[in-house]
CSV table of C-alpha atoms and ligand atoms in Angstrom, one decimal:
chain,number,residue,atom,x,y,z
A,1,MET,CA,104.8,93.6,105.4
A,2,PRO,CA,107.3,96.2,106.8
A,3,ALA,CA,105.7,98.4,109.5
A,4,ILE,CA,106.5,101.5,107.5
A,5,PRO,CA,107.0,101.5,103.7
A,6,SER,CA,109.0,104.1,101.9
A,7,PHE,CA,107.2,106.9,100.1
A,8,ALA,CA,109.9,108.3,98.0
A,9,ALA,CA,108.0,111.1,96.4
A,10,MET,CA,106.3,113.2,99.0
A,11,PRO,CA,106.9,115.4,100.8
A,12,ASP,CA,110.2,117.0,99.5
A,13,GLU,CA,113.1,117.4,101.8
A,14,ASN,CA,111.7,120.7,103.1
A,15,GLY,CA,108.4,119.0,104.0
A,16,PHE,CA,106.4,120.4,101.0
A,17,PHE,CA,103.6,118.7,99.2
A,18,GLY,CA,103.5,121.1,96.2
A,19,ALA,CA,102.8,124.5,97.8
A,20,TYR,CA,101.6,123.1,101.1
A,21,GLY,CA,103.3,121.9,104.3
A,22,GLY,CA,106.8,123.2,105.2
A,23,GLN,CA,107.9,124.6,108.5
A,24,PHE,CA,106.5,128.0,109.3
A,25,VAL,CA,108.1,128.3,112.7
A,26,PRO,CA,110.8,130.4,114.4
A,27,PRO,CA,114.5,129.3,113.5
A,28,HIS,CA,115.2,127.6,116.9
A,29,LEU,CA,112.1,125.5,116.5
A,30,LYS,CA,112.9,124.7,112.9
A,31,GLN,CA,116.2,123.2,114.3
A,32,ILE,CA,114.2,121.1,116.7
A,33,MET,CA,111.8,119.9,114.0
A,34,ASP,CA,114.8,119.0,111.8
A,35,GLY,CA,116.1,116.9,114.7
A,36,ILE,CA,112.9,115.1,114.9
A,37,ASN,CA,112.9,114.5,111.2
A,38,ALA,CA,116.4,113.1,111.3
A,39,ALA,CA,115.6,110.8,114.2
A,40,TYR,CA,112.5,109.6,112.4
A,41,ASP,CA,114.5,109.0,109.2
A,42,GLU,CA,116.9,106.9,111.2
A,43,ILE,CA,114.3,104.9,113.3
A,44,ARG,CA,112.0,104.1,110.4
A,45,GLN,CA,114.7,102.2,108.6
A,46,ARG,CA,115.8,100.2,111.6
A,47,GLU,CA,114.9,96.5,111.7
A,48,ASP,CA,114.3,96.5,115.4
A,49,PHE,CA,111.9,99.4,115.3
A,50,GLN,CA,110.0,98.0,112.3
A,51,GLN,CA,109.6,94.7,114.2
A,52,GLU,CA,108.6,96.3,117.5
A,53,LEU,CA,105.9,98.5,115.8
A,54,ALA,CA,104.6,95.5,113.7
A,55,SER,CA,104.3,93.3,116.8
A,56,LEU,CA,102.6,96.1,118.8
A,57,PHE,CA,100.2,96.6,115.9
A,58,ALA,CA,99.4,92.8,115.9
A,59,ASP,CA,99.4,91.9,119.6
A,60,TYR,CA,98.4,95.2,121.3
A,61,VAL,CA,96.2,97.1,118.8
A,62,GLY,CA,94.7,93.9,117.3
A,63,ARG,CA,95.7,94.5,113.7
A,64,PRO,CA,94.9,93.7,111.0
A,65,SER,CA,91.5,95.2,111.5
A,66,PRO,CA,88.9,93.3,109.4
A,67,ILE,CA,87.0,94.5,106.4
A,68,PHE,CA,83.2,93.9,106.8
A,69,HIS,CA,80.8,93.7,103.9
A,70,ALA,CA,77.7,95.6,105.1
A,71,ARG,CA,75.3,93.3,103.1
A,72,ARG,CA,72.0,94.4,104.7
A,73,LEU,CA,72.8,98.1,104.3
A,74,SER,CA,73.9,97.6,100.7
A,75,GLU,CA,70.7,95.6,99.9
A,76,GLN,CA,68.5,98.2,101.5
A,77,LEU,CA,70.1,101.0,99.5
A,78,GLY,CA,69.8,99.0,96.3
A,79,GLY,CA,73.1,100.0,94.7
A,80,ALA,CA,76.8,99.5,95.3
A,81,GLN,CA,78.2,97.1,97.8
A,82,ILE,CA,79.4,98.9,101.0
A,83,HIS,CA,82.4,97.6,102.9
A,84,LEU,CA,83.8,98.9,106.2
A,85,LYS,CA,87.4,98.9,107.3
A,86,ARG,CA,87.0,98.3,111.0
A,87,GLU,CA,89.4,100.7,112.7
A,88,ASP,CA,86.7,101.0,115.4
A,89,LEU,CA,87.9,97.5,116.6
A,90,ASN,CA,91.4,98.7,117.5
A,91,HIS,CA,92.5,98.9,121.1
A,92,THR,CA,91.1,102.3,122.4
A,93,GLY,CA,88.5,102.3,119.7
A,94,ALA,CA,89.9,104.3,116.8
A,95,HIS,CA,92.7,104.8,114.4
A,96,LYS,CA,94.6,107.3,116.6
A,97,ILE,CA,96.5,104.5,118.4
A,98,ASN,CA,98.4,103.8,115.2
A,99,HIS,CA,100.3,107.0,115.2
A,100,CYS,CA,100.4,107.5,119.0
A,101,LEU,CA,102.4,104.2,119.3
A,102,GLY,CA,104.8,105.4,116.6
A,103,GLU,CA,105.2,108.8,118.3
A,104,ALA,CA,105.8,107.2,121.7
A,105,LEU,CA,108.4,104.8,120.3
A,106,LEU,CA,110.1,107.8,118.6
A,107,ALA,CA,110.1,109.7,121.9
A,108,ARG,CA,111.8,106.8,123.7
A,109,PHE,CA,114.3,106.4,120.8
A,110,MET,CA,115.2,110.1,121.1
A,111,GLY,CA,115.6,109.9,124.8
A,112,LYS,CA,112.8,112.4,125.5
A,113,LYS,CA,111.8,112.6,129.1
A,114,ARG,CA,108.2,113.6,128.5
A,115,VAL,CA,105.5,113.6,125.8
A,116,ILE,CA,103.1,116.6,125.6
A,117,ALA,CA,100.0,117.2,123.6
A,118,GLU,CA,96.6,118.9,123.6
A,119,THR,CA,93.3,117.2,123.2
A,120,GLY,CA,89.8,118.5,122.3
A,121,ALA,CA,87.3,115.8,122.9
A,122,GLY,CA,89.9,113.6,124.6
A,123,GLN,CA,90.3,111.0,121.9
A,124,HIS,CA,93.9,111.9,121.1
A,125,GLY,CA,94.6,112.3,124.8
A,126,VAL,CA,93.4,108.8,125.6
A,127,ALA,CA,95.3,107.2,122.7
A,128,LEU,CA,98.5,109.0,123.6
A,129,ALA,CA,98.2,108.3,127.4
A,130,THR,CA,97.7,104.7,126.4
A,131,ALA,CA,100.8,104.6,124.2
A,132,CYS,CA,102.9,106.4,126.8
A,133,ALA,CA,101.8,104.0,129.6
A,134,LEU,CA,102.8,101.1,127.4
A,135,VAL,CA,106.2,102.6,126.4
A,136,GLY,CA,106.8,104.0,129.9
A,137,ILE,CA,107.2,107.7,129.2
A,138,PRO,CA,105.5,110.5,131.3
A,139,CYS,CA,102.7,112.1,129.4
A,140,GLU,CA,101.1,115.6,129.9
A,141,ILE,CA,97.9,116.5,128.2
A,142,HIS,CA,96.4,120.0,128.0
A,143,MET,CA,92.6,120.2,127.7
A,144,GLY,CA,90.2,123.1,127.9
A,145,GLN,CA,88.1,123.3,131.0
A,146,VAL,CA,84.9,123.4,129.0
A,147,ASP,CA,85.9,120.2,127.2
A,148,ILE,CA,86.9,118.6,130.5
A,149,GLU,CA,83.4,119.1,131.8
A,150,LYS,CA,81.8,117.8,128.5
A,151,GLU,CA,84.0,114.7,128.0
A,152,HIS,CA,83.9,113.0,131.3
A,153,PRO,CA,84.6,109.4,130.4
A,154,ASN,CA,87.8,110.4,128.4
A,155,VAL,CA,89.0,112.6,131.2
A,156,THR,CA,88.6,109.7,133.7
A,157,LYS,CA,90.4,107.3,131.4
A,158,MET,CA,93.4,109.7,131.0
A,159,LYS,CA,93.7,110.0,134.8
A,160,ILE,CA,93.5,106.2,135.2
A,161,LEU,CA,96.2,105.8,132.5
A,162,GLY,CA,98.4,108.0,134.7
A,163,CYS,CA,98.9,111.0,132.5
A,164,LYS,CA,99.2,114.5,133.9
A,165,LEU,CA,96.0,116.4,132.9
A,166,VAL,CA,96.4,120.2,132.7
A,167,ALA,CA,93.1,122.1,132.7
A,168,VAL,CA,93.2,125.2,130.5
A,169,THR,CA,90.9,128.0,131.7
A,170,ARG,CA,91.9,130.9,129.6
A,171,GLY,CA,89.7,132.3,126.8
A,172,ALA,CA,87.0,130.0,125.5
A,173,ALA,CA,88.7,127.1,127.3
A,174,THR,CA,88.4,124.7,124.4
A,175,LEU,CA,90.7,123.2,121.8
A,176,LYS,CA,92.5,126.3,120.5
A,177,GLU,CA,93.5,127.4,124.0
A,178,ALA,CA,94.6,123.9,124.8
A,179,VAL,CA,96.9,124.0,121.8
A,180,ASP,CA,98.3,127.3,122.8
A,181,SER,CA,98.9,126.2,126.4
A,182,ALA,CA,100.5,122.9,125.5
A,183,PHE,CA,102.7,124.6,123.0
A,184,GLU,CA,103.9,127.2,125.5
A,185,GLU,CA,104.7,124.4,127.9
A,186,TYR,CA,106.6,122.5,125.1
A,187,LEU,CA,108.7,125.6,124.3
A,188,LYS,CA,110.0,125.7,127.9
A,189,ASP,CA,111.9,122.4,127.2
A,190,PRO,CA,111.8,121.4,123.5
A,191,GLU,CA,115.0,119.3,124.1
A,192,GLY,CA,113.6,117.1,126.8
A,193,THR,CA,110.0,117.0,125.5
A,194,ILE,CA,108.3,115.9,122.3
A,195,TYR,CA,105.1,117.4,121.2
A,196,ALA,CA,102.9,114.6,119.8
A,197,ILE,CA,100.6,116.1,117.2
A,198,GLY,CA,97.3,114.3,116.8
A,199,SER,CA,96.8,114.4,113.1
A,200,VAL,CA,98.6,114.9,109.8
A,201,VAL,CA,99.0,118.6,110.6
A,202,GLY,CA,101.6,121.0,112.0
A,203,PRO,CA,105.2,121.7,110.8
A,204,HIS,CA,107.2,119.1,108.9
A,205,PRO,CA,107.9,116.2,109.7
A,206,PHE,CA,104.6,115.7,111.5
A,207,PRO,CA,102.3,115.5,108.4
A,208,ARG,CA,104.7,112.9,106.9
A,209,MET,CA,105.4,110.9,110.1
A,210,VAL,CA,101.8,110.6,111.2
A,211,ARG,CA,100.8,109.7,107.6
A,212,ASP,CA,103.4,106.9,107.5
A,213,PHE,CA,102.2,105.5,110.9
A,214,GLN,CA,98.6,105.6,109.7
A,215,SER,CA,99.3,104.2,106.3
A,216,ILE,CA,99.0,100.7,107.7
A,217,ILE,CA,95.2,101.2,107.3
A,218,GLY,CA,95.3,101.4,103.5
A,219,ARG,CA,98.0,98.8,103.0
A,220,GLU,CA,96.0,96.3,104.9
A,221,ALA,CA,92.7,97.3,103.3
A,222,ARG,CA,94.0,97.1,99.7
A,223,ALA,CA,95.5,93.6,100.3
A,224,GLN,CA,92.4,92.4,102.1
A,225,PHE,CA,90.1,93.7,99.4
A,226,GLN,CA,92.2,92.2,96.6
A,227,GLN,CA,92.2,88.8,98.3
A,228,LYS,CA,88.5,88.8,99.0
A,229,HIS,CA,87.3,90.1,95.7
A,230,GLN,CA,90.1,89.7,93.2
A,231,ARG,CA,89.8,93.4,92.4
A,232,LEU,CA,90.0,96.8,94.0
A,233,PRO,CA,87.1,98.9,95.2
A,234,ASP,CA,85.6,101.6,92.9
A,235,TYR,CA,85.4,104.2,95.7
A,236,VAL,CA,87.4,104.6,98.9
A,237,THR,CA,86.1,107.1,101.4
A,238,ALA,CA,87.0,108.5,104.8
A,239,CYS,CA,86.1,111.5,106.9
A,240,VAL,CA,88.5,114.4,107.1
A,241,GLY,CA,89.2,116.5,110.2
A,242,GLY,CA,93.0,117.1,110.2
A,243,GLY,CA,93.0,114.2,107.8
A,244,SER,CA,95.0,111.3,109.4
A,245,ASN,CA,92.6,108.5,109.0
A,246,ALA,CA,91.8,109.5,105.4
A,247,ILE,CA,95.4,109.8,104.4
A,248,GLY,CA,96.2,106.6,106.2
A,249,MET,CA,93.5,104.9,104.0
A,250,PHE,CA,94.2,106.8,100.7
A,251,THR,CA,98.0,106.4,100.6
A,252,ALA,CA,98.0,102.8,99.4
A,253,PHE,CA,95.5,103.7,96.6
A,254,LEU,CA,97.1,106.8,95.2
A,255,GLU,CA,98.6,105.1,92.3
A,256,ASP,CA,95.5,103.1,91.4
A,257,GLU,CA,94.0,105.6,89.0
A,258,ALA,CA,90.7,103.6,88.6
A,259,VAL,CA,90.0,103.9,92.3
A,260,HIS,CA,88.0,107.1,93.2
A,261,LEU,CA,89.2,108.6,96.5
A,262,VAL,CA,86.7,110.8,98.4
A,263,GLY,CA,87.4,112.7,101.6
A,264,VAL,CA,84.3,113.8,103.5
A,265,GLU,CA,84.3,117.1,105.5
A,266,PRO,CA,81.7,118.3,108.0
A,267,ALA,CA,79.1,120.6,106.5
A,268,GLY,CA,77.7,121.0,110.0
A,269,GLU,CA,74.5,123.1,109.9
A,270,GLY,CA,75.2,124.3,106.3
A,271,LEU,CA,78.1,125.5,104.1
A,272,GLU,CA,76.3,128.8,103.7
A,273,LYS,CA,76.6,129.5,107.5
A,274,PRO,CA,80.1,130.8,108.4
A,275,GLY,CA,81.2,129.4,111.8
A,276,ARG,CA,78.6,126.6,111.7
A,277,HIS,CA,80.6,124.1,109.5
A,278,SER,CA,84.2,122.9,109.3
A,279,ALA,CA,84.6,122.2,105.6
A,280,THR,CA,88.1,123.6,105.2
A,281,LEU,CA,88.9,122.2,101.7
A,282,SER,CA,85.4,122.9,100.4
A,283,LYS,CA,85.1,126.5,101.6
A,284,GLY,CA,88.6,127.6,102.7
A,285,HIS,CA,91.6,129.1,100.9
A,286,PRO,CA,95.3,128.5,100.9
A,287,GLY,CA,96.9,130.1,104.0
A,288,GLN,CA,99.0,129.2,107.0
A,289,LEU,CA,98.1,127.6,110.4
A,290,HIS,CA,100.0,125.9,113.2
A,291,GLY,CA,103.4,126.0,111.4
A,292,MET,CA,102.2,124.7,108.0
A,293,ALA,CA,100.8,126.0,104.7
A,294,CYS,CA,97.4,124.5,104.0
A,295,TYR,CA,93.8,125.3,103.2
A,296,VAL,CA,92.4,127.5,106.1
A,297,LEU,CA,88.9,128.7,107.0
A,298,GLU,CA,89.3,132.4,108.0
A,299,ASP,CA,86.9,135.0,109.3
A,300,ALA,CA,86.5,138.5,107.9
A,301,GLN,CA,89.6,139.7,110.0
A,302,GLY,CA,91.8,137.0,108.5
A,303,GLN,CA,91.9,135.0,111.7
A,304,PRO,CA,91.2,131.2,111.8
A,305,ALA,CA,87.4,131.0,111.7
A,306,ALA,CA,85.1,129.6,114.4
A,307,VAL,CA,84.2,126.1,113.3
A,308,HIS,CA,81.5,123.6,114.1
A,309,SER,CA,80.7,119.9,113.6
A,310,ILE,CA,78.5,117.5,115.4
A,311,ALA,CA,81.7,115.4,115.6
A,312,SER,CA,84.1,117.3,117.8
A,313,GLY,CA,87.1,115.4,116.2
A,314,LEU,CA,86.4,117.1,112.9
A,315,ASP,CA,86.1,120.8,113.9
A,316,TYR,CA,89.4,122.2,112.9
A,317,PRO,CA,89.8,125.4,110.7
A,318,GLY,CA,92.9,123.9,108.9
A,319,VAL,CA,93.6,120.5,107.2
A,320,GLY,CA,96.7,118.4,106.4
A,321,PRO,CA,99.0,119.8,103.7
A,322,GLN,CA,98.9,116.6,101.7
A,323,HIS,CA,95.1,116.8,101.5
A,324,SER,CA,95.5,120.4,100.3
A,325,TYR,CA,97.8,119.2,97.6
A,326,LEU,CA,95.6,116.3,96.6
A,327,LYS,CA,92.6,118.5,96.3
A,328,ASP,CA,94.4,120.9,93.9
A,329,THR,CA,95.7,118.0,91.8
A,330,GLY,CA,92.3,116.5,91.6
A,331,ARG,CA,93.5,113.1,92.7
A,332,VAL,CA,91.1,113.1,95.7
A,333,GLN,CA,87.6,114.6,95.6
A,334,TYR,CA,86.4,116.3,98.7
A,335,ASP,CA,82.7,116.3,99.5
A,336,VAL,CA,80.7,117.1,102.6
A,337,ALA,CA,78.1,115.6,104.9
A,338,SER,CA,75.9,117.7,107.2
A,339,ASP,CA,75.2,117.1,110.9
A,340,ALA,CA,71.7,115.9,110.1
A,341,GLU,CA,72.8,113.4,107.4
A,342,THR,CA,75.6,112.2,109.8
A,343,LEU,CA,73.1,111.6,112.6
A,344,ASP,CA,70.9,109.6,110.2
A,345,ALA,CA,73.9,107.5,109.1
A,346,PHE,CA,74.9,106.9,112.8
A,347,ILE,CA,71.4,105.5,113.5
A,348,THR,CA,71.1,103.6,110.2
A,349,LEU,CA,74.5,101.8,110.6
A,350,SER,CA,73.6,101.0,114.2
A,351,ARG,CA,70.2,99.5,113.4
A,352,VAL,CA,70.9,97.8,110.1
A,353,GLU,CA,74.3,96.3,110.9
A,354,GLY,CA,74.7,96.5,114.7
A,355,ILE,CA,77.7,98.7,114.5
A,356,ILE,CA,77.7,102.1,116.4
A,357,PRO,CA,80.1,104.3,114.5
A,358,ALA,CA,81.9,107.4,115.9
A,359,LEU,CA,80.1,110.6,114.7
A,360,GLU,CA,83.3,111.5,112.8
A,361,SER,CA,83.3,108.2,110.9
A,362,ALA,CA,79.5,108.5,110.4
A,363,HIS,CA,80.3,111.4,107.9
A,364,ALA,CA,81.9,108.9,105.6
A,365,VAL,CA,79.1,106.4,106.1
A,366,ALA,CA,76.6,109.2,105.2
A,367,TRP,CA,78.5,109.8,102.0
A,368,ALA,CA,78.4,106.1,101.1
A,369,ILE,CA,74.6,105.9,101.9
A,370,ARG,CA,74.0,108.9,99.7
A,371,THR,CA,76.2,107.5,96.8
A,372,ALA,CA,75.5,103.8,96.8
A,373,PRO,CA,72.0,104.1,95.2
A,374,THR,CA,73.5,106.0,92.2
A,375,LEU,CA,75.8,103.0,91.5
A,376,SER,CA,75.2,99.4,90.4
A,377,ALA,CA,75.3,96.3,92.5
A,378,ASN,CA,78.6,95.1,91.1
A,379,GLN,CA,80.4,98.3,92.2
A,380,HIS,CA,82.1,98.6,95.6
A,381,ILE,CA,82.5,101.4,98.1
A,382,LEU,CA,85.1,100.9,100.9
A,383,VAL,CA,84.5,103.2,103.9
A,384,ASN,CA,87.1,103.8,106.6
A,385,LEU,CA,85.2,103.3,109.8
A,386,SER,CA,87.8,105.4,111.8
A,387,GLY,CA,86.3,104.8,115.3
A,388,ARG,CA,83.5,103.5,117.4
A,389,GLY,CA,80.6,105.5,118.8
A,390,ASP,CA,80.6,104.7,122.5
A,391,LYS,CA,81.8,108.2,123.2
A,392,ASP,CA,78.9,109.6,121.3
A,393,ALA,CA,76.1,107.3,122.5
A,394,ASP,CA,74.8,109.5,125.3
A,395,TYR,CA,74.9,112.7,123.2
A,396,VAL,CA,73.0,111.1,120.3
A,397,ALA,CA,70.4,109.5,122.6
A,398,ALA,CA,69.8,112.9,124.3
A,399,ARG,CA,69.6,114.7,121.0
A,400,LEU,CA,67.1,112.2,119.6
A,401,GLY,CA,65.2,111.8,122.8
A,402,LEU,CA,65.8,108.1,122.9
B,1,PLP,C1,90.1,112.2,115.8
B,1,PLP,C2,89.2,111.4,115.0
B,1,PLP,C3,89.0,111.7,113.6
B,1,PLP,C4,89.5,113.0,112.9
B,1,PLP,O1,90.9,113.0,112.8
B,1,PLP,P1,91.6,112.8,111.4
B,1,PLP,O2,93.0,113.2,111.6
B,1,PLP,O3,90.9,113.6,110.3
B,1,PLP,O4,91.5,111.3,111.1
B,1,PLP,C5,88.2,110.9,112.9
B,1,PLP,N1,87.6,109.8,113.4
B,1,PLP,C6,87.8,109.5,114.7
B,1,PLP,C7,87.1,108.3,115.3
B,1,PLP,C8,88.6,110.3,115.5
B,1,PLP,O5,88.8,109.9,116.8
């Protein structure tokens, strides 16, 4: 299997998925982005790059990740069969390593002297610091002071991995300020540096590139499922923050019209409570954010809204342009799961199958748990288990008084 297949159709040469995507950035930055796109177009077709990425996926990440049939859970629910694509078993514990390795290899290919990024909960920071250690490129991660205090294990890991951690103290000192700070630093030397975006968001070519690197998930899963069951699943589901694990899973199934694709957004404390959810596709409107056209959650002043989710990896007021397009075309259905349902799913999967999921992934598990009883025992739901829940264990235990 080539490390990166060719997706001829989307996006177009200007980075648009229908009305979404593009490059809403100043002209000098557009030039830089076009340079990254050209370098990516070159590297993705090179045999040596394909081979290096494929062998890192196999020997470093531990791919292919297995598909596990959650038999006990399926039996208890008394409906469809639930299967889990185990991205939680990857090195560093989630799907993010897939695109971080790709971005680090691209940085090396382009002769960049430094990789820079922001991180919220620290998951992207750890995956990127890991990839940069492996490839041998200096890495600088900007993180809000508030998040630094909350996410101690990830902060420690980033330091051990040798990245430069920049504490951002301005404003609310969380993800948004970290993005602003990292971006300002990037703009000081966009020739020598590459900004490694953590999801399928931002200006073209990032939504395309990150999707391509993540598409290994769905290509593996589709072949594995075929081989095991001589058919395809009826439903394929994944949680959606920026949308990288979901698009990585869905891409291989887009042409399979009989397969229902369902993205699950965080309903947080309720869709009727502005600022207390992060369901961009369900409650937002087309707009612009971080250099792209996409669905956006906005407040009354037209600014990006405050957002919330029990899973910090999902609280983003925008979403990938391809998801915005797939929603409008109806090819993917977007549903939600609340904090409470997610917490239930987290505990249920832990206790019935012995798998502690990331709170992000538990949103997709919650959707499967809700939906399976409405289907029959010969129907199949494939869930992308995007990451493991070690990072969330203390929080959940404290919240539930365990
Ligand atoms: C970061 C993260 C997500 C959310 O990001 P997407 O780009 O929407 O995939 C989901 N699951 C896990 C485990 C994460 O770390």
